[in-house]
Coordinates of C-alpha atoms in Angstrom, one line a residue:
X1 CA -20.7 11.0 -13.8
X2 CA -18.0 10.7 -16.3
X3 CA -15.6 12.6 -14.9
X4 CA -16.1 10.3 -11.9
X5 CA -15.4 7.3 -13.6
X6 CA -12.7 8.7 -14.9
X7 CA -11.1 9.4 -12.0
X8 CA -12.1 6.2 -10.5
X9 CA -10.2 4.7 -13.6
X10 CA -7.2 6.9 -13.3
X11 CA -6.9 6.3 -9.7
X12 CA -7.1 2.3 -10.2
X13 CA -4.3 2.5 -12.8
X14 CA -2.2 4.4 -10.5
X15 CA -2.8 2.1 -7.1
X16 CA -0.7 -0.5 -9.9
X17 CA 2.1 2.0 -10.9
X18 CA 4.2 1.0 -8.0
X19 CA 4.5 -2.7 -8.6
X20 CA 7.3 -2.5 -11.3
X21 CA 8.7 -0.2 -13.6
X22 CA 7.2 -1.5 -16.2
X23 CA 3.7 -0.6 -15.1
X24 CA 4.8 3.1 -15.5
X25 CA 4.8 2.6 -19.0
X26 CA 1.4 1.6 -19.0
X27 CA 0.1 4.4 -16.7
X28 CA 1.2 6.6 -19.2
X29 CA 1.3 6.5 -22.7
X30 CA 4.3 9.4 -22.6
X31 CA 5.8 11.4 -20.2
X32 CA 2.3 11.5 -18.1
X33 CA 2.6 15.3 -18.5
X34 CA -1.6 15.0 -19.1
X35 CA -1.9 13.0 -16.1
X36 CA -0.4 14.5 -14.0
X37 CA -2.2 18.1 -15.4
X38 CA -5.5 16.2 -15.1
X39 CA -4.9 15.1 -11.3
X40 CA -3.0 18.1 -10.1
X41 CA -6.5 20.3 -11.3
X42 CA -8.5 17.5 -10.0
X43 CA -6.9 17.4 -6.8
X44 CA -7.5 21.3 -6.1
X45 CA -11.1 20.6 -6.1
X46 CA -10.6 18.5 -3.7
X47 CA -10.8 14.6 -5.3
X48 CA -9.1 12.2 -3.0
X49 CA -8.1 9.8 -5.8
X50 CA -6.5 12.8 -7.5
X51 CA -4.1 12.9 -4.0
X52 CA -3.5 9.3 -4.1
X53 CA -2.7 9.5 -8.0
X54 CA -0.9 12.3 -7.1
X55 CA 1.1 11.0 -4.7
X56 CA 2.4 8.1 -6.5
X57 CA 3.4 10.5 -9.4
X58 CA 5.7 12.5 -6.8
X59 CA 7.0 9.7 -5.3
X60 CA 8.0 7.4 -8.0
X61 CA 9.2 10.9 -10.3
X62 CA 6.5 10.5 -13.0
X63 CA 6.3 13.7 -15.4
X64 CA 7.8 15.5 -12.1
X65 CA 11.2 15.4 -9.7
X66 CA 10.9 12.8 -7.5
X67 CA 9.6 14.2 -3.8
X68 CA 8.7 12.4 -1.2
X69 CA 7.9 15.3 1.0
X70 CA 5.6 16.2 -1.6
X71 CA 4.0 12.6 -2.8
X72 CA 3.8 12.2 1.2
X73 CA 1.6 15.4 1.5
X74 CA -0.7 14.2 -1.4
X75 CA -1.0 10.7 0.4
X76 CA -1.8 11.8 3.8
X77 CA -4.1 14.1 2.1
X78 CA -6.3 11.1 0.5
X79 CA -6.1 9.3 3.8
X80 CA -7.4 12.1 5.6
X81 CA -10.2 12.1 3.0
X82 CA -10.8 8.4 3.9
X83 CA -9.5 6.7 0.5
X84 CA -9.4 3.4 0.7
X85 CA -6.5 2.7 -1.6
X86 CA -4.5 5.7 0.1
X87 CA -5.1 3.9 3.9
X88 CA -4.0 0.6 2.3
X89 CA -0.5 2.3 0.6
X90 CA 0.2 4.3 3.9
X91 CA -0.1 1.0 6.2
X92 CA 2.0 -0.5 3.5
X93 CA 4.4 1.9 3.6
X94 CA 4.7 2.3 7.5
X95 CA 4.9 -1.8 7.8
X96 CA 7.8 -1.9 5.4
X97 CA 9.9 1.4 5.9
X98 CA 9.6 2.8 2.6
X99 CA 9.3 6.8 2.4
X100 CA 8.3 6.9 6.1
X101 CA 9.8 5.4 9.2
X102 CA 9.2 1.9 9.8
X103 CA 6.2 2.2 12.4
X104 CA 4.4 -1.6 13.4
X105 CA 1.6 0.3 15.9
X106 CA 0.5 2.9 12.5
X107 CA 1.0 0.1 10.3
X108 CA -1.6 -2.1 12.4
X109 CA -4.0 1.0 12.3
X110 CA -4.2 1.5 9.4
X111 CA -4.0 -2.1 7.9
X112 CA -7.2 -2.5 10.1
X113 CA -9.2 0.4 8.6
X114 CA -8.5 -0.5 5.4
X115 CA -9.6 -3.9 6.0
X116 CA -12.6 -2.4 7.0
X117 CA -13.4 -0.3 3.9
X118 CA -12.8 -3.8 2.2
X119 CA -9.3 -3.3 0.4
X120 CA -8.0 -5.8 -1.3
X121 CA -5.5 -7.3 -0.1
X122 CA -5.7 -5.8 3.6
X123 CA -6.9 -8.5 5.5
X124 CA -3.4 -11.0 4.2
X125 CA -1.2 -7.7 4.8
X126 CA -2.6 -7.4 8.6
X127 CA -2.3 -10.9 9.3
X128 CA 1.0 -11.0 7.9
X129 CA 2.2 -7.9 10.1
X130 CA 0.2 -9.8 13.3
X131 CA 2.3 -13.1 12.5
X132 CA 5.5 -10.9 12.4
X133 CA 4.7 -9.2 15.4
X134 CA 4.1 -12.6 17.2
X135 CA 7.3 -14.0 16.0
X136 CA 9.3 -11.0 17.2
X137 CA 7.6 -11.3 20.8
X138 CA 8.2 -15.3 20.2
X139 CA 11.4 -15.9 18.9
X140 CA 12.2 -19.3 20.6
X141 CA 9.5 -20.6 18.8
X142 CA 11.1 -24.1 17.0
X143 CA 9.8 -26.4 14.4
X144 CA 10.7 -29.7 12.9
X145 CA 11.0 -29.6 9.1
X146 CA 10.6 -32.8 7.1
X147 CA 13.5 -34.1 7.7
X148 CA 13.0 -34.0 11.7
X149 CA 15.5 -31.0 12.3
X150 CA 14.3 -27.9 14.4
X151 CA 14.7 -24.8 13.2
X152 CA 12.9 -21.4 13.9
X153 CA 9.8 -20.9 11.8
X154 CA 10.0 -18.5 8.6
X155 CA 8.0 -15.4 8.4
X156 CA 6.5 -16.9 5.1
X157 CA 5.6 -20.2 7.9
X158 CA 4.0 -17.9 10.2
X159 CA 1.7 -16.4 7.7
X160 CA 1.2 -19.5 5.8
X161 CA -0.1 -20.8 9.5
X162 CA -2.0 -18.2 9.9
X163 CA -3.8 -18.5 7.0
X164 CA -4.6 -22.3 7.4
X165 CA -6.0 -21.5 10.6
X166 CA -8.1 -18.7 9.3
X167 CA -9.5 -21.4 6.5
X168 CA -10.4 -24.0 9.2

C-alpha cells in the first residue's frame, strides 16, 4: 500500500513538472538521480505512473540526456496501460505539435478518453480543440466587437462561447 501511494504521489508531482522550469526544482530536491532510480525500477515491474514519470524525465532531460524517442516510448507505454494522466499528456501533445506531429483526429481521441477517465482538465482541452476545429472549417465567421466593427472571432472567443453555452 505504501509503495502505491508513493507512486501515486510521485506520479502527481511529475504530471506538474512540465509547466515551468521552476517546477523542476520542486520535483527534485537535486539532480533527481533517486527519482529517476526509483521510477526506472518501478517501471520494469510494470507501474504505468512509473512510464509517465518516466517519460517526462526523458523528455524534459531530468537526471538524464534529453530523448524524446525515449520519453515517447515511456509515454505510449503508460497509455497503452490506460493512465489517465499519460492519455491526457499524449492528446495534449498531439493537439499542440510538441514532441510528436501535430495530429487534430489523435488529439480528439484521446482528449475524449481522458475525459472519460475524468482528467482534469480534459473536458476544457476538447472543447477548446472542437472550437478550433470549427473555426478552421468556418473561417468567414465575423463578429462585431464593442465598438460595432467586425472582425473574425478569436480562438480564446470561440472557446469562451463554447463554454457559456455549455453553462446555460
Amino acid at each position: 500500500m505504501k509503495l502505491i501511494s508513493t507512486l501515486v504521489f510521485c506520479c502527481l508531482m511529475s504530471t506538474n513538472v512540465m509547466a515551468t522550469q521552476d517546477d523542476k526544482l520542486r520535483f527534485c530536491d537535486s539532480d533527481c538521480t533517486s527519482e529517476f532510480q526509483f521510477f526506472r525500477k518501478f517501471s520494469r515491474e510494470g507501474s504505468s505512473l512509473a512510464h509517465h514519470s518516466l517519460s517526462t524525465m526523458y523528455l524534459l532531460g531530468m537526471a538524464t540526456d534529453k530523448n524524446v524517442k525515449v520519453g515517447l516510448r515511456h509515454l505510449n507505454k503508460a497509455v497503452k496501460a490506460n493512465e489517465p494522466a499519460a492519455i491526457f499528456q499524449k492528446a495534449y501533445f498531439y493537439h499542440r505539435g510538441i514532441f510528436l506531429e501535430q495530429n487534430t483526429d489523435k488529439a480528439l481521441l484521446l482528449y475524449e478518453k481522458a475525459k472519460r477517465l475524468r482528467v482534469k482538465g480534459a473536458t476544457e482541452k476538447l472543447s477548446l480543440l472542437l472550437s478550433e476545429v470549427k473555426a478552421a472549417k468556418n473561417p468567414k465567421k465575423t463578429i462585431t466587437d464593442k465598438f460595432g466593427r467586425s472582425t473574425s472571432p478569436s480562438l480564446v472567443q470561440h472557446f469562451d462561447e463554447n463554454i457559456e453555452r455549455q453553462r446555460e
